[in-house]
PDB file of C-alpha atoms and ligand atoms in Angstrom:
ATOM      1  CA  UNK A   1      -2.206  13.881 -12.327  1.00 82.00           C
ATOM      2  CA  UNK A   2      -5.564  12.657 -11.351  1.00 94.00           C
ATOM      3  CA  UNK A   3      -7.246  10.877  -8.505  1.00 97.00           C
ATOM      4  CA  UNK A   4      -8.599   7.577  -9.946  1.00 98.00           C
ATOM      5  CA  UNK A   5     -11.597   5.688  -8.669  1.00 98.00           C
ATOM      6  CA  UNK A   6     -10.549   2.805  -6.257  1.00 98.00           C
ATOM      7  CA  UNK A   7     -12.044  -0.665  -6.894  1.00 97.00           C
ATOM      8  CA  UNK A   8     -13.576  -2.431  -4.099  1.00 95.00           C
ATOM      9  CA  UNK A   9     -14.348  -5.919  -2.963  1.00 93.00           C
ATOM     10  CA  UNK A  10     -15.921  -8.028  -4.110  1.00 90.00           C
ATOM     11  CA  UNK A  11     -15.203  -6.759  -7.562  1.00 95.00           C
ATOM     12  CA  UNK A  12     -13.726  -9.517  -9.706  1.00 97.00           C
ATOM     13  CA  UNK A  13     -10.907  -7.427 -11.064  1.00 98.00           C
ATOM     14  CA  UNK A  14      -9.279  -7.477  -7.637  1.00 98.00           C
ATOM     15  CA  UNK A  15      -8.947 -11.216  -8.204  1.00 97.00           C
ATOM     16  CA  UNK A  16      -6.691 -10.708 -11.366  1.00 98.00           C
ATOM     17  CA  UNK A  17      -3.217 -11.651 -11.526  1.00 98.00           C
ATOM     18  CA  UNK A  18      -1.076  -8.611 -12.567  1.00 98.00           C
ATOM     19  CA  UNK A  19       1.493  -8.743 -15.497  1.00 98.00           C
ATOM     20  CA  UNK A  20       4.941  -7.711 -15.468  1.00 98.00           C
ATOM     21  CA  UNK A  21       5.837  -4.131 -16.575  1.00 98.00           C
ATOM     22  CA  UNK A  22       8.045  -4.231 -19.746  1.00 98.00           C
ATOM     23  CA  UNK A  23       8.035  -0.675 -20.844  1.00 98.00           C
ATOM     24  CA  UNK A  24       9.677   2.028 -18.422  1.00 98.00           C
ATOM     25  CA  UNK A  25       7.809   4.794 -20.301  1.00 98.00           C
ATOM     26  CA  UNK A  26       6.234   8.087 -19.814  1.00 98.00           C
ATOM     27  CA  UNK A  27       2.736   6.157 -19.409  1.00 98.00           C
ATOM     28  CA  UNK A  28       4.252   4.109 -16.508  1.00 98.00           C
ATOM     29  CA  UNK A  29       5.474   7.439 -14.991  1.00 98.00           C
ATOM     30  CA  UNK A  30       1.786   8.921 -15.183  1.00 98.00           C
ATOM     31  CA  UNK A  31       0.366   5.831 -13.870  1.00 98.00           C
ATOM     32  CA  UNK A  32       2.618   5.984 -10.689  1.00 98.00           C
ATOM     33  CA  UNK A  33       1.946   9.787 -10.244  1.00 98.00           C
ATOM     34  CA  UNK A  34      -1.726   9.104 -10.528  1.00 98.00           C
ATOM     35  CA  UNK A  35      -1.450   6.188  -7.995  1.00 98.00           C
ATOM     36  CA  UNK A  36       0.336   8.399  -5.474  1.00 97.00           C
ATOM     37  CA  UNK A  37      -2.362  11.054  -5.757  1.00 96.00           C
ATOM     38  CA  UNK A  38      -5.007   8.583  -5.358  1.00 97.00           C
ATOM     39  CA  UNK A  39      -3.434   7.026  -2.298  1.00 97.00           C
ATOM     40  CA  UNK A  40      -2.710  10.393  -0.685  1.00 94.00           C
ATOM     41  CA  UNK A  41      -6.153  11.378  -1.258  1.00 95.00           C
ATOM     42  CA  UNK A  42      -7.743   8.298   0.258  1.00 95.00           C
ATOM     43  CA  UNK A  43      -5.685   8.404   2.575  1.00 94.00           C
ATOM     44  CA  UNK A  44      -3.766   5.261   2.639  1.00 95.00           C
ATOM     45  CA  UNK A  45      -0.147   3.962   2.947  1.00 95.00           C
ATOM     46  CA  UNK A  46      -0.243   1.500   0.052  1.00 97.00           C
ATOM     47  CA  UNK A  47      -1.677   1.095  -3.215  1.00 98.00           C
ATOM     48  CA  UNK A  48      -1.424  -1.572  -6.054  1.00 98.00           C
ATOM     49  CA  UNK A  49      -2.291  -0.811  -9.715  1.00 98.00           C
ATOM     50  CA  UNK A  50      -5.016  -3.191  -9.808  1.00 98.00           C
ATOM     51  CA  UNK A  51      -6.809  -1.260  -7.117  1.00 98.00           C
ATOM     52  CA  UNK A  52      -7.270   1.263  -9.758  1.00 98.00           C
ATOM     53  CA  UNK A  53      -8.095  -1.051 -12.383  1.00 98.00           C
ATOM     54  CA  UNK A  54      -4.642  -1.508 -14.070  1.00 98.00           C
ATOM     55  CA  UNK A  55      -3.398  -5.262 -13.981  1.00 98.00           C
ATOM     56  CA  UNK A  56       0.420  -4.503 -13.906  1.00 98.00           C
ATOM     57  CA  UNK A  57       2.790  -5.215 -11.296  1.00 98.00           C
ATOM     58  CA  UNK A  58       3.261  -1.620  -9.768  1.00 98.00           C
ATOM     59  CA  UNK A  59       3.004  -0.706  -6.066  1.00 98.00           C
ATOM     60  CA  UNK A  60       3.224   2.549  -4.388  1.00 98.00           C
ATOM     61  CA  UNK A  61       4.023   3.054  -0.620  1.00 97.00           C
ATOM     62  CA  UNK A  62       4.208   5.756   1.837  1.00 96.00           C
ATOM     63  CA  UNK A  63       4.440   4.964   5.423  1.00 93.00           C
ATOM     64  CA  UNK A  64       4.147   8.708   6.371  1.00 82.00           C
ATOM     65  CA  UNK A  65       1.642  10.394   4.365  1.00 60.00           C
ATOM     66  CA  UNK A  66       1.143  14.196   5.490  1.00 59.00           C
ATOM     67  CA  UNK A  67      -1.725  14.368   8.019  1.00 56.00           C
ATOM     68  CA  UNK A  68      -3.685  17.355   7.413  1.00 53.00           C
ATOM     69  CA  UNK A  69      -5.138  17.294  11.000  1.00 53.00           C
ATOM     70  CA  UNK A  70      -1.641  16.816  12.747  1.00 49.00           C
ATOM     71  CA  UNK A  71      -0.566  19.869  14.751  1.00 48.00           C
ATOM     72  CA  UNK A  72       2.541  21.518  13.370  1.00 46.00           C
ATOM     73  CA  UNK A  73       5.487  21.408  15.639  1.00 46.00           C
ATOM     74  CA  UNK A  74       6.472  24.792  16.871  1.00 44.00           C
ATOM     75  CA  UNK A  75      10.214  25.351  17.075  1.00 43.00           C
ATOM     76  CA  UNK A  76      12.427  28.173  18.380  1.00 43.00           C
ATOM     77  CA  UNK A  77      15.991  27.986  17.487  1.00 46.00           C
ATOM     78  CA  UNK A  78      16.838  31.655  16.817  1.00 47.00           C
ATOM     79  CA  UNK A  79      14.152  33.398  18.751  1.00 45.00           C
ATOM     80  CA  UNK A  80      11.655  33.054  15.870  1.00 46.00           C
ATOM     81  CA  UNK A  81       8.861  30.759  15.696  1.00 44.00           C
ATOM     82  CA  UNK A  82       8.829  28.272  12.786  1.00 45.00           C
ATOM     83  CA  UNK A  83       6.263  25.773  12.017  1.00 47.00           C
ATOM     84  CA  UNK A  84       7.764  22.602  10.773  1.00 47.00           C
ATOM     85  CA  UNK A  85       5.840  20.042   8.557  1.00 50.00           C
ATOM     86  CA  UNK A  86       4.753  17.254  11.173  1.00 53.00           C
ATOM     87  CA  UNK A  87       5.579  14.450   8.704  1.00 62.00           C
ATOM     88  CA  UNK A  88       7.632  14.310   5.548  1.00 76.00           C
ATOM     89  CA  UNK A  89       6.438  12.436   2.537  1.00 84.00           C
ATOM     90  CA  UNK A  90       8.567   9.290   1.805  1.00 90.00           C
ATOM     91  CA  UNK A  91       7.283   7.837  -1.476  1.00 95.00           C
ATOM     92  CA  UNK A  92       8.348   4.522  -2.555  1.00 97.00           C
ATOM     93  CA  UNK A  93       7.804   2.863  -5.899  1.00 98.00           C
ATOM     94  CA  UNK A  94       8.095  -1.047  -6.486  1.00 98.00           C
ATOM     95  CA  UNK A  95       7.834  -2.137 -10.057  1.00 98.00           C
ATOM     96  CA  UNK A  96       7.878  -6.058 -10.656  1.00 98.00           C
ATOM     97  CA  UNK A  97       8.675  -6.738  -7.081  1.00 98.00           C
ATOM     98  CA  UNK A  98       9.744 -10.225  -6.049  1.00 98.00           C
ATOM     99  CA  UNK A  99       9.914 -11.332  -2.350  1.00 98.00           C
ATOM    100  CA  UNK A 100      12.052 -14.128  -1.027  1.00 98.00           C
ATOM    101  CA  UNK A 101      13.730 -15.448   2.108  1.00 98.00           C
ATOM    102  CA  UNK A 102      10.886 -14.599   4.592  1.00 98.00           C
ATOM    103  CA  UNK A 103      11.895 -14.804   8.388  1.00 98.00           C
ATOM    104  CA  UNK A 104      10.544 -17.388  10.537  1.00 98.00           C
ATOM    105  CA  UNK A 105       9.745 -14.527  12.916  1.00 98.00           C
ATOM    106  CA  UNK A 106       6.281 -13.219  12.482  1.00 98.00           C
ATOM    107  CA  UNK A 107       4.690  -9.953  13.091  1.00 97.00           C
ATOM    108  CA  UNK A 108       0.814  -9.204  13.740  1.00 97.00           C
ATOM    109  CA  UNK A 109      -0.662  -5.972  12.398  1.00 96.00           C
ATOM    110  CA  UNK A 110      -4.052  -4.838  12.247  1.00 96.00           C
ATOM    111  CA  UNK A 111      -4.442  -4.446   8.589  1.00 96.00           C
ATOM    112  CA  UNK A 112      -6.997  -2.359   6.275  1.00 96.00           C
ATOM    113  CA  UNK A 113      -7.363  -1.905   2.680  1.00 97.00           C
ATOM    114  CA  UNK A 114      -8.520   0.938   0.450  1.00 97.00           C
ATOM    115  CA  UNK A 115     -10.425  -1.792  -1.361  1.00 97.00           C
ATOM    116  CA  UNK A 116     -12.101  -3.176   1.561  1.00 95.00           C
ATOM    117  CA  UNK A 117     -12.975   0.154   3.400  1.00 93.00           C
ATOM    118  CA  UNK A 118     -13.428   0.457   7.065  1.00 89.00           C
ATOM    119  CA  UNK A 119     -12.543  -2.995   7.788  1.00 93.00           C
ATOM    120  CA  UNK A 120      -9.612  -3.951   9.978  1.00 94.00           C
ATOM    121  CA  UNK A 121      -8.250  -7.283  10.971  1.00 94.00           C
ATOM    122  CA  UNK A 122      -5.127  -8.760  12.578  1.00 95.00           C
ATOM    123  CA  UNK A 123      -2.894 -10.493   9.849  1.00 96.00           C
ATOM    124  CA  UNK A 124       0.241 -12.447  10.684  1.00 96.00           C
ATOM    125  CA  UNK A 125       3.161 -12.268   8.163  1.00 97.00           C
ATOM    126  CA  UNK A 126       6.933 -12.685   8.285  1.00 98.00           C
ATOM    127  CA  UNK A 127       8.654  -9.916   9.931  1.00 98.00           C
ATOM    128  CA  UNK A 128      11.369  -9.753   7.462  1.00 98.00           C
ATOM    129  CA  UNK A 129      11.632 -10.279   3.598  1.00 98.00           C
ATOM    130  CA  UNK A 130      14.094  -9.897   0.830  1.00 98.00           C
ATOM    131  CA  UNK A 131      12.618  -7.635  -1.762  1.00 98.00           C
ATOM    132  CA  UNK A 132      13.925  -7.321  -5.364  1.00 98.00           C
ATOM    133  CA  UNK A 133      12.223  -4.806  -7.605  1.00 98.00           C
ATOM    134  CA  UNK A 134      12.731  -2.212 -10.327  1.00 98.00           C
ATOM    135  CA  UNK A 135      12.272   1.653 -10.143  1.00 98.00           C
ATOM    136  CA  UNK A 136      10.505   3.891 -12.663  1.00 97.00           C
ATOM    137  CA  UNK A 137      13.935   3.827 -14.633  1.00 97.00           C
ATOM    138  CA  UNK A 138      14.096   0.110 -14.825  1.00 98.00           C
ATOM    139  CA  UNK A 139      16.996  -0.074 -12.449  1.00 98.00           C
ATOM    140  CA  UNK A 140      17.096  -3.092 -10.111  1.00 98.00           C
ATOM    141  CA  UNK A 141      17.114  -2.970  -6.244  1.00 98.00           C
ATOM    142  CA  UNK A 142      17.719  -5.578  -3.758  1.00 98.00           C
ATOM    143  CA  UNK A 143      17.245  -4.975  -0.033  1.00 98.00           C
ATOM    144  CA  UNK A 144      16.115  -6.854   3.284  1.00 98.00           C
ATOM    145  CA  UNK A 145      12.943  -5.013   4.370  1.00 97.00           C
ATOM    146  CA  UNK A 146      11.472  -5.234   7.840  1.00 97.00           C
ATOM    147  CA  UNK A 147       8.966  -3.308  10.052  1.00 95.00           C
ATOM    148  CA  UNK A 148       5.899  -1.825   8.893  1.00 95.00           C
ATOM    149  CA  UNK A 149       7.320  -1.452   5.198  1.00 96.00           C
ATOM    150  CA  UNK A 150       7.703  -5.320   5.264  1.00 97.00           C
ATOM    151  CA  UNK A 151       4.075  -5.817   6.311  1.00 97.00           C
ATOM    152  CA  UNK A 152       2.697  -3.171   3.930  1.00 97.00           C
ATOM    153  CA  UNK A 153       4.980  -4.610   0.996  1.00 98.00           C
ATOM    154  CA  UNK A 154       3.622  -8.202   1.675  1.00 98.00           C
ATOM    155  CA  UNK A 155       0.065  -6.900   1.723  1.00 98.00           C
ATOM    156  CA  UNK A 156       0.500  -5.043  -1.625  1.00 98.00           C
ATOM    157  CA  UNK A 157       2.325  -8.020  -3.209  1.00 98.00           C
ATOM    158  CA  UNK A 158      -0.678  -9.958  -2.520  1.00 98.00           C
ATOM    159  CA  UNK A 159      -2.857  -7.612  -4.778  1.00 98.00           C
ATOM    160  CA  UNK A 160      -0.573  -8.722  -7.514  1.00 98.00           C
ATOM    161  CA  UNK A 161      -1.659 -12.201  -7.161  1.00 98.00           C
ATOM    162  CA  UNK A 162      -5.356 -11.510  -6.620  1.00 98.00           C
ATOM    163  CA  UNK A 163      -5.413 -11.873  -2.966  1.00 98.00           C
ATOM    164  CA  UNK A 164      -6.865  -9.453  -0.320  1.00 97.00           C
ATOM    165  CA  UNK A 165      -5.794  -9.334   3.401  1.00 97.00           C
ATOM    166  CA  UNK A 166      -9.271 -10.774   4.382  1.00 96.00           C
ATOM    167  CA  UNK A 167      -8.384 -13.915   2.322  1.00 95.00           C
ATOM    168  CA  UNK A 168      -5.862 -14.494   5.069  1.00 95.00           C
ATOM    169  CA  UNK A 169      -8.495 -14.701   7.618  1.00 94.00           C
ATOM    170  CA  UNK A 170     -10.723 -17.661   8.624  1.00 93.00           C
ATOM    171  CA  UNK A 171     -13.772 -18.339   6.372  1.00 93.00           C
ATOM    172  CA  UNK A 172     -15.958 -17.209   9.289  1.00 93.00           C
ATOM    173  CA  UNK A 173     -14.062 -13.757   9.700  1.00 92.00           C
ATOM    174  CA  UNK A 174     -13.836 -13.197   6.114  1.00 91.00           C
ATOM    175  CA  UNK A 175     -17.564 -13.766   5.890  1.00 92.00           C
ATOM    176  CA  UNK A 176     -18.274 -11.365   8.456  1.00 91.00           C
ATOM    177  CA  UNK A 177     -15.948  -8.751   7.073  1.00 90.00           C
ATOM    178  CA  UNK A 178     -17.623  -8.968   3.572  1.00 90.00           C
ATOM    179  CA  UNK A 179     -21.089  -8.751   5.149  1.00 92.00           C
ATOM    180  CA  UNK A 180     -20.063  -5.524   7.155  1.00 91.00           C
ATOM    181  CA  UNK A 181     -18.838  -4.095   3.859  1.00 90.00           C
ATOM    182  CA  UNK A 182     -22.101  -4.795   1.958  1.00 90.00           C
ATOM    183  CA  UNK A 183     -24.143  -3.546   4.755  1.00 91.00           C
ATOM    184  CA  UNK A 184     -22.098  -0.113   4.699  1.00 88.00           C
ATOM    185  CA  UNK A 185     -22.477   0.100   1.112  1.00 86.00           C
ATOM    186  CA  UNK A 186     -26.171  -0.424   1.151  1.00 90.00           C
ATOM    187  CA  UNK A 187     -26.450   2.192   4.072  1.00 88.00           C
ATOM    188  CA  UNK A 188     -24.381   4.805   1.871  1.00 82.00           C
TER     189      UNK A 188
HETATM  190 NI1   NI B 201      -4.720  -3.337   0.063  1.00 52.87          NI
END
């Protein structure tokens, strides 16, 4: 496994439309393993393959990455002290995802993106969507998804179409976000 460099806006590769996955092989498994390692290292809760320069319809999401700074939870069932992990990893892989039946109900979430570092902005999206996708073995899944997973999945889906969350903002707000990003990069 390897931590891959994350492409940042305004790199034109982020505007590419990703191609469907046709081979569910070892190369795909290796890509997904590297994407998880890269996402956990960043840290982030979602990553699309194009963010590491691979224009394929592959997303990884984990809403509960281990937080190294979190206090362990002490526990005392049998007179001994145990330290439980504060969070458990819940990795999810979405290959060739398709979203449909968006709910009329909308949710606003303050989104960020590993390709747009340190910029956060409110984005409104359908609260619920039907998601169809394939797993690493090519098996098909079909689920109605809601909550933070729905928001995150829609954000990651956008990456496959060359769209960033800042593209949902007004021209003025997007311009401000890009300027802030450029300034931070120059200072670094
Ligand atoms: Ni993103």
